[in-house]
């Protein structure tokens, strides 16, 4: 039995109890009301009958006949009400179960998503931890470990610790759920320019040229989130580009929206993988294997979440081996 099955049954039982309580009370009221109406109707009939035959008395067996008639009619009414309640019980149980499933579905989905998130996060945490554990164990077992080797081991462990720190930051950013932010006017070109300047040294390491063509555009959004989104897109463009290539960063206006585009000449994404790259922990094959580009598959899902909170969206066009263009669409002021 799945954990939610017993909750469905309990909720169904509560719905049925409520429906049956209403049905029984209603039937009880109808039964009493009908019985008293019947009795007064029959009494009135006797009165009218004796008034019509002023001189003749009401026959002796008349009142017993009325009682019999009353018992007969109320017996029939009772069996009809019992049948009605049985019908309500069956129909109520079926519809209650359906309603219980409908009510619980969003809760079940959210619990499932949370479980998946926890499982994925633990899996991501386990890999660097296992690498660190093995390195430390091997180092401790090595009786001839010299100082240089110990320093190399510590450096390698520090890298893993930094990776764990990034992962923890990413997980925190994904779990923070503040809802929609109050939008303020922002100079898209200014924020983009600052982010480009911040990440240029990283591009320089790979001899990548970052060309910025920034039209002045005022958009509505949150400055910090925008800075983070551009940072993620530019960082990815650098990570997934070969050396000595060019990255173009542009801001422009189209169809009543403000756009920021980051275009690279990197490895690109296969068409089949494109719909998944915004999913948590998803990494395309090319970034996992061979070249081993560092990352946890959280950047784009964080960027998309931040964009949605600003009533914005991120679109991507990519072709493997040629490059990708990620565009952020934002509302104009
Ligand atoms: P990460 O870069 O840490 O793996 P992201 O969520 O930022 O995580 O990206 C998810 C995946 O999308 C990456 O693993 C990569 O396969 C693909 N991707 C993202 N940006 C680019 C890019 N500019 N060029 C090629 N592939 C990209």
Short mmCIF file of C-alpha atoms and ligand atoms in Angstrom, two decimals:
data_model
loop_
_atom_site.label_atom_id
_atom_site.label_comp_id
_atom_site.label_asym_id
_atom_site.label_seq_id
_atom_site.Cartn_x
_atom_site.Cartn_y
_atom_site.Cartn_z
CA UNK A 1 0.00 0.00 0.00
CA UNK A 2 1.44 3.35 -1.07
CA UNK A 3 1.76 6.06 1.63
CA UNK A 4 -1.01 8.11 0.05
CA UNK A 5 -3.49 5.23 -0.34
CA UNK A 6 -4.45 5.24 3.34
CA UNK A 7 -4.85 9.04 3.20
CA UNK A 8 -7.20 8.65 0.18
CA UNK A 9 -9.26 6.08 2.08
CA UNK A 10 -9.43 8.16 5.25
CA UNK A 11 -10.48 11.28 3.33
CA UNK A 12 -13.05 9.23 1.38
CA UNK A 13 -14.44 7.87 4.67
CA UNK A 14 -14.81 11.39 6.05
CA UNK A 15 -16.61 12.58 2.91
CA UNK A 16 -18.95 9.55 3.06
CA UNK A 17 -19.68 10.15 6.76
CA UNK A 18 -20.61 13.77 6.02
CA UNK A 19 -22.77 12.85 3.01
CA UNK A 20 -24.57 10.08 4.92
CA UNK A 21 -25.13 12.28 7.98
CA UNK A 22 -26.85 14.85 5.74
CA UNK A 23 -28.81 12.13 3.88
CA UNK A 24 -29.99 10.43 7.13
CA UNK A 25 -31.05 13.72 8.73
CA UNK A 26 -32.94 14.68 5.60
CA UNK A 27 -34.64 11.26 5.38
CA UNK A 28 -35.57 11.37 9.07
CA UNK A 29 -37.17 14.78 8.61
CA UNK A 30 -39.02 13.70 5.44
CA UNK A 31 -40.30 10.53 7.16
CA UNK A 32 -41.67 12.36 10.24
CA UNK A 33 -43.11 15.17 8.19
CA UNK A 34 -44.83 12.79 5.76
CA UNK A 35 -46.22 10.67 8.61
CA UNK A 36 -47.74 13.62 10.43
CA UNK A 37 -49.17 15.04 7.17
CA UNK A 38 -50.71 11.65 6.42
CA UNK A 39 -52.21 11.34 9.89
CA UNK A 40 -53.78 14.78 9.79
CA UNK A 41 -55.01 14.13 6.23
CA UNK A 42 -56.75 10.94 7.28
CA UNK A 43 -58.27 12.56 10.39
CA UNK A 44 -59.58 15.37 8.26
CA UNK A 45 -61.13 12.78 5.93
CA UNK A 46 -63.02 11.26 8.87
CA UNK A 47 -64.24 14.66 9.97
CA UNK A 48 -65.52 15.45 6.49
CA UNK A 49 -67.14 12.05 6.21
CA UNK A 50 -69.01 12.43 9.53
CA UNK A 51 -70.06 15.96 8.60
CA UNK A 52 -71.45 14.68 5.32
CA UNK A 53 -73.52 11.96 7.09
CA UNK A 54 -74.56 14.22 9.95
CA UNK A 55 -76.82 11.68 11.48
CA UNK A 56 -74.87 8.56 10.97
CA UNK A 57 -72.02 7.93 13.35
CA UNK A 58 -68.49 7.10 12.30
CA UNK A 59 -68.33 3.31 12.07
CA UNK A 60 -66.57 1.57 14.98
CA UNK A 61 -63.67 0.06 12.95
CA UNK A 62 -62.79 3.36 11.27
CA UNK A 63 -59.93 4.40 13.55
CA UNK A 64 -58.24 0.98 13.32
CA UNK A 65 -58.49 1.18 9.53
CA UNK A 66 -56.81 4.60 9.66
CA UNK A 67 -54.00 3.22 11.83
CA UNK A 68 -53.53 0.32 9.42
CA UNK A 69 -53.47 2.69 6.45
CA UNK A 70 -50.98 4.93 8.27
CA UNK A 71 -48.71 2.01 9.11
CA UNK A 72 -48.90 0.70 5.57
CA UNK A 73 -48.02 4.04 3.97
CA UNK A 74 -45.24 4.87 6.42
CA UNK A 75 -43.77 1.35 5.95
CA UNK A 76 -43.62 1.93 2.19
CA UNK A 77 -42.11 5.39 2.66
CA UNK A 78 -39.51 3.96 5.03
CA UNK A 79 -38.40 1.25 2.60
CA UNK A 80 -38.15 3.85 -0.19
CA UNK A 81 -36.04 6.08 2.03
CA UNK A 82 -33.79 3.12 2.94
CA UNK A 83 -33.33 2.39 -0.77
CA UNK A 84 -32.58 6.07 -1.43
CA UNK A 85 -29.95 6.11 1.35
CA UNK A 86 -28.33 2.95 -0.04
CA UNK A 87 -28.13 4.69 -3.43
CA UNK A 88 -26.64 7.79 -1.81
CA UNK A 89 -24.12 5.56 0.01
CA UNK A 90 -22.93 3.89 -3.21
CA UNK A 91 -22.87 7.07 -5.34
CA UNK A 92 -21.40 9.05 -2.40
CA UNK A 93 -18.59 6.53 -1.87
CA UNK A 94 -17.58 6.54 -5.54
CA UNK A 95 -17.69 10.32 -5.90
CA UNK A 96 -15.98 10.80 -2.50
CA UNK A 97 -13.06 8.59 -3.59
CA UNK A 98 -12.76 10.54 -6.84
CA UNK A 99 -12.93 13.84 -4.95
CA UNK A 100 -10.36 12.64 -2.37
CA UNK A 101 -7.91 11.73 -5.17
CA UNK A 102 -8.46 15.12 -6.80
CA UNK A 103 -7.93 16.96 -3.51
CA UNK A 104 -4.81 15.00 -2.60
CA UNK A 105 -3.19 15.00 -6.06
CA UNK A 106 -1.37 18.39 -5.75
CA UNK A 107 -0.09 17.39 -2.28
CA UNK A 108 1.07 14.00 -3.59
CA UNK A 109 2.81 15.67 -6.54
CA UNK A 110 4.59 18.13 -4.29
CA UNK A 111 5.73 15.32 -1.93
CA UNK A 112 6.96 13.30 -4.93
CA UNK A 113 8.88 16.33 -6.24
CA UNK A 114 10.44 16.85 -2.81
CA UNK A 115 11.47 13.20 -2.59
CA UNK A 116 13.01 13.36 -6.08
CA UNK A 117 14.83 16.55 -5.11
CA UNK A 118 16.23 14.99 -1.93
CA UNK A 119 17.31 11.85 -3.80
CA UNK A 120 19.00 13.87 -6.57
CA UNK A 121 20.68 16.20 -4.06
CA UNK A 122 22.00 13.25 -2.00
CA UNK A 123 23.32 11.63 -5.15
CA UNK A 124 25.14 14.84 -6.14
CA UNK A 125 26.56 15.20 -2.61
CA UNK A 126 27.72 11.60 -2.47
CA UNK A 127 30.05 11.83 -5.50
CA UNK A 128 32.45 14.53 -4.22
CA UNK A 129 32.27 13.10 -0.69
CA UNK A 130 33.24 9.64 -1.96
CA UNK A 131 36.13 11.13 -3.96
CA UNK A 132 37.41 12.97 -0.87
CA UNK A 133 37.04 9.89 1.33
CA UNK A 134 39.02 7.70 -1.07
CA UNK A 135 41.81 10.28 -1.44
CA UNK A 136 42.12 10.75 2.33
CA UNK A 137 42.10 6.99 2.98
CA UNK A 138 44.77 6.33 0.34
CA UNK A 139 46.87 9.21 1.74
CA UNK A 140 46.58 7.92 5.32
CA UNK A 141 47.58 4.39 4.28
CA UNK A 142 50.66 5.64 2.44
CA UNK A 143 53.46 5.57 5.03
CA UNK A 144 55.87 7.29 2.65
CA UNK A 145 53.63 10.25 1.87
CA UNK A 146 55.87 13.30 1.59
CA UNK A 147 54.96 16.94 2.13
CA UNK A 148 54.39 17.76 -1.57
CA UNK A 149 52.06 14.80 -1.98
CA UNK A 150 50.18 15.79 1.18
CA UNK A 151 49.78 19.36 -0.14
CA UNK A 152 48.51 18.03 -3.50
CA UNK A 153 46.01 15.85 -1.64
CA UNK A 154 44.80 18.78 0.44
CA UNK A 155 44.48 20.95 -2.69
CA UNK A 156 42.42 18.30 -4.42
CA UNK A 157 40.22 18.00 -1.33
CA UNK A 158 39.82 21.77 -1.23
CA UNK A 159 38.54 21.70 -4.82
CA UNK A 160 35.94 19.12 -3.83
CA UNK A 161 34.97 21.22 -0.79
CA UNK A 162 34.53 24.25 -3.06
CA UNK A 163 32.39 22.17 -5.39
CA UNK A 164 30.29 21.07 -2.42
CA UNK A 165 29.95 24.72 -1.40
CA UNK A 166 28.69 25.62 -4.91
CA UNK A 167 26.27 22.74 -4.78
CA UNK A 168 24.96 23.86 -1.37
CA UNK A 169 24.48 27.44 -2.69
CA UNK A 170 22.65 26.10 -5.73
CA UNK A 171 20.38 23.90 -3.65
CA UNK A 172 19.59 26.79 -1.35
CA UNK A 173 18.78 29.06 -4.31
CA UNK A 174 16.40 26.43 -5.66
CA UNK A 175 14.58 25.82 -2.41
CA UNK A 176 14.04 29.50 -1.62
CA UNK A 177 10.47 30.17 -2.64
CA UNK A 178 9.63 33.79 -2.15
CA UNK A 179 7.10 33.99 -4.97
CA UNK A 180 6.76 36.97 -7.29
CA UNK A 181 9.03 39.94 -6.57
CA UNK A 182 7.82 43.55 -6.76
CA UNK A 183 9.33 44.69 -10.10
CA UNK A 184 11.42 47.85 -10.27
CA UNK A 185 12.79 49.64 -13.38
CA UNK A 186 16.32 48.43 -14.25
CA UNK A 187 18.82 49.45 -16.93
CA UNK A 188 19.31 46.10 -18.65
CA UNK A 189 22.44 47.31 -20.49
CA UNK A 190 24.01 48.53 -17.25
CA UNK A 191 23.49 45.25 -15.37
CA UNK A 192 24.67 43.24 -18.41
CA UNK A 193 27.77 45.45 -18.73
CA UNK A 194 28.68 44.93 -15.08
CA UNK A 195 28.26 41.14 -15.30
CA UNK A 196 30.35 41.01 -18.47
CA UNK A 197 33.13 42.98 -16.74
CA UNK A 198 32.95 40.64 -13.73
CA UNK A 199 33.30 37.47 -15.82
CA UNK A 200 35.81 38.73 -18.44
CA UNK A 201 38.83 37.46 -16.46
CA UNK A 202 37.29 33.96 -16.55
CA UNK A 203 36.93 34.18 -20.34
CA UNK A 204 40.49 35.45 -20.66
CA UNK A 205 41.80 32.21 -19.10
CA UNK A 206 40.47 30.39 -22.19
CA UNK A 207 41.42 33.24 -24.51
CA UNK A 208 37.75 33.83 -25.25
CA UNK A 209 36.72 37.25 -26.54
CA UNK A 210 33.53 38.65 -24.98
CA UNK A 211 31.97 41.24 -27.30
CA UNK A 212 29.20 43.33 -25.73
CA UNK A 213 26.74 45.35 -27.86
CA UNK A 214 24.44 46.87 -25.31
CA UNK A 215 21.55 49.11 -26.38
CA UNK A 216 20.14 51.18 -23.51
CA UNK A 217 16.90 49.45 -22.45
CA UNK A 218 14.81 49.87 -19.31
CA UNK A 219 13.05 46.72 -18.14
CA UNK A 220 10.97 45.75 -15.12
CA UNK A 221 12.45 43.19 -12.76
CA UNK A 222 14.78 42.55 -9.87
CA UNK A 223 18.37 43.73 -10.27
CA UNK A 224 20.01 41.01 -8.18
CA UNK A 225 18.11 38.21 -9.93
CA UNK A 226 18.92 39.66 -13.34
CA UNK A 227 22.60 39.88 -12.41
CA UNK A 228 22.49 36.24 -11.32
CA UNK A 229 20.74 35.09 -14.52
CA UNK A 230 23.23 36.87 -16.81
CA UNK A 231 26.08 35.49 -14.67
CA UNK A 232 24.80 31.91 -15.09
CA UNK A 233 24.33 32.28 -18.87
CA UNK A 234 27.72 33.91 -19.42
CA UNK A 235 29.49 31.43 -17.13
CA UNK A 236 27.92 28.56 -19.12
CA UNK A 237 28.88 30.18 -22.42
CA UNK A 238 32.50 30.33 -21.23
CA UNK A 239 32.40 26.78 -19.79
CA UNK A 240 30.94 25.20 -22.90
CA UNK A 241 33.08 27.14 -25.42
CA UNK A 242 36.39 26.08 -26.91
CA UNK A 243 39.47 28.25 -26.51
CA UNK A 244 39.95 31.29 -28.75
CA UNK A 245 36.28 31.66 -29.65
CA UNK A 246 33.98 34.67 -29.29
CA UNK A 247 30.94 35.24 -27.09
CA UNK A 248 28.46 37.98 -28.04
CA UNK A 249 26.34 39.65 -25.37
CA UNK A 250 23.56 41.87 -26.68
CA UNK A 251 20.60 43.82 -25.37
CA UNK A 252 17.80 44.81 -27.74
CA UNK A 253 14.10 45.49 -28.01
CA UNK A 254 11.66 43.29 -29.96
CA UNK A 255 7.86 42.89 -30.06
CA UNK A 256 7.34 45.09 -27.01
CA UNK A 257 9.84 43.27 -24.78
CA UNK A 258 13.43 43.82 -23.70
CA UNK A 259 15.93 41.09 -24.56
CA UNK A 260 19.35 40.05 -23.40
CA UNK A 261 21.11 37.45 -25.53
CA UNK A 262 24.30 35.48 -24.83
CA UNK A 263 25.58 33.82 -27.98
CA UNK A 264 28.54 31.44 -27.97
CA UNK A 265 30.43 29.33 -30.50
CA UNK A 266 30.69 26.40 -28.12
CA UNK A 267 29.77 22.72 -28.11
CA UNK A 268 26.00 23.36 -28.43
CA UNK A 269 23.18 21.11 -27.25
CA UNK A 270 21.55 18.25 -29.20
CA UNK A 271 17.90 18.84 -30.15
CA UNK A 272 16.79 15.87 -28.02
CA UNK A 273 18.50 17.28 -24.95
CA UNK A 274 17.32 20.89 -25.33
CA UNK A 275 13.93 20.39 -23.60
CA UNK A 276 15.70 18.98 -20.52
CA UNK A 277 18.54 21.42 -19.88
CA UNK A 278 16.37 23.58 -17.58
CA UNK A 279 15.56 20.57 -15.38
CA UNK A 280 17.28 20.27 -12.01
CA UNK A 281 20.49 18.23 -12.07
CA UNK A 282 20.22 17.61 -15.81
CA UNK A 283 23.54 17.68 -17.67
CA UNK A 284 23.82 16.93 -21.36
CA UNK A 285 26.01 13.95 -22.30
CA UNK A 286 28.69 16.20 -23.77
CA UNK A 287 29.19 18.05 -20.48
CA UNK A 288 29.27 14.85 -18.41
CA UNK A 289 31.63 12.74 -20.46
CA UNK A 290 35.06 13.07 -22.04
CA UNK A 291 35.90 16.75 -21.45
CA UNK A 292 34.37 16.68 -17.97
CA UNK A 293 33.24 20.26 -17.63
CA UNK A 294 32.52 20.98 -13.96
CA UNK A 295 28.94 21.63 -12.89
CA UNK A 296 25.94 20.18 -11.09
CA UNK A 297 23.18 20.87 -13.62
CA UNK A 298 21.56 23.48 -11.38
CA UNK A 299 22.49 26.80 -13.07
CA UNK A 300 19.80 26.91 -15.75
CA UNK A 301 17.03 25.73 -13.42
CA UNK A 302 17.97 28.51 -10.98
CA UNK A 303 18.05 31.03 -13.86
CA UNK A 304 14.65 29.90 -15.09
CA UNK A 305 13.15 30.05 -11.62
CA UNK A 306 14.46 33.58 -11.08
CA UNK A 307 13.19 34.63 -14.54
CA UNK A 308 9.69 33.28 -13.83
CA UNK A 309 9.59 35.21 -10.57
CA UNK A 310 10.23 38.40 -12.59
CA UNK A 311 7.53 37.58 -15.15
CA UNK A 312 10.31 36.92 -17.68
CA UNK A 313 11.41 33.88 -19.66
CA UNK A 314 14.52 32.27 -21.12
CA UNK A 315 14.64 30.89 -24.65
CA UNK A 316 17.42 28.86 -26.24
CA UNK A 317 18.49 28.10 -29.79
CA UNK A 318 21.39 25.70 -30.19
CA UNK A 319 23.11 23.56 -32.74
CA UNK A 320 25.71 20.96 -31.72
CA UNK A 321 29.26 21.87 -32.67
CA UNK A 322 28.25 25.39 -33.71
CA UNK A 323 27.06 27.10 -30.56
CA UNK A 324 24.08 28.28 -28.53
CA UNK A 325 22.14 31.47 -27.97
CA UNK A 326 20.31 31.95 -24.68
CA UNK A 327 17.89 34.92 -24.66
CA UNK A 328 16.17 36.42 -21.64
CA UNK A 329 12.87 38.16 -22.44
CA UNK A 330 11.77 40.82 -19.94
CA UNK A 331 8.85 43.25 -19.74
CA UNK A 332 9.69 46.82 -20.74
CA UNK A 333 9.06 49.69 -18.31
P1 LIG B 1 25.79 22.87 -15.38
O1 LIG B 1 26.42 23.85 -16.33
O2 LIG B 1 26.29 23.01 -13.98
O3 LIG B 1 25.89 21.47 -15.87
P2 LIG B 1 23.28 24.12 -16.06
O4 LIG B 1 21.94 23.93 -15.45
O5 LIG B 1 23.80 25.51 -16.10
O6 LIG B 1 24.25 23.15 -15.27
O7 LIG B 1 23.22 23.56 -17.53
C1 LIG B 1 22.60 22.32 -17.78
C2 LIG B 1 23.18 21.69 -19.02
O8 LIG B 1 22.84 22.46 -20.19
C3 LIG B 1 24.71 21.65 -19.02
O9 LIG B 1 25.18 20.52 -18.36
C4 LIG B 1 25.02 21.62 -20.50
O10 LIG B 1 24.93 20.31 -20.98
C5 LIG B 1 23.90 22.43 -21.12
N1 LIG B 1 24.32 23.84 -21.41
C6 LIG B 1 24.03 24.92 -20.69
N2 LIG B 1 24.54 26.03 -21.26
C7 LIG B 1 25.18 25.62 -22.37
C8 LIG B 1 25.93 26.29 -23.40
N3 LIG B 1 26.09 27.61 -23.40
N4 LIG B 1 26.41 25.52 -24.39
C9 LIG B 1 26.24 24.19 -24.42
N5 LIG B 1 25.56 23.49 -23.49
C10 LIG B 1 25.02 24.20 -22.46
#
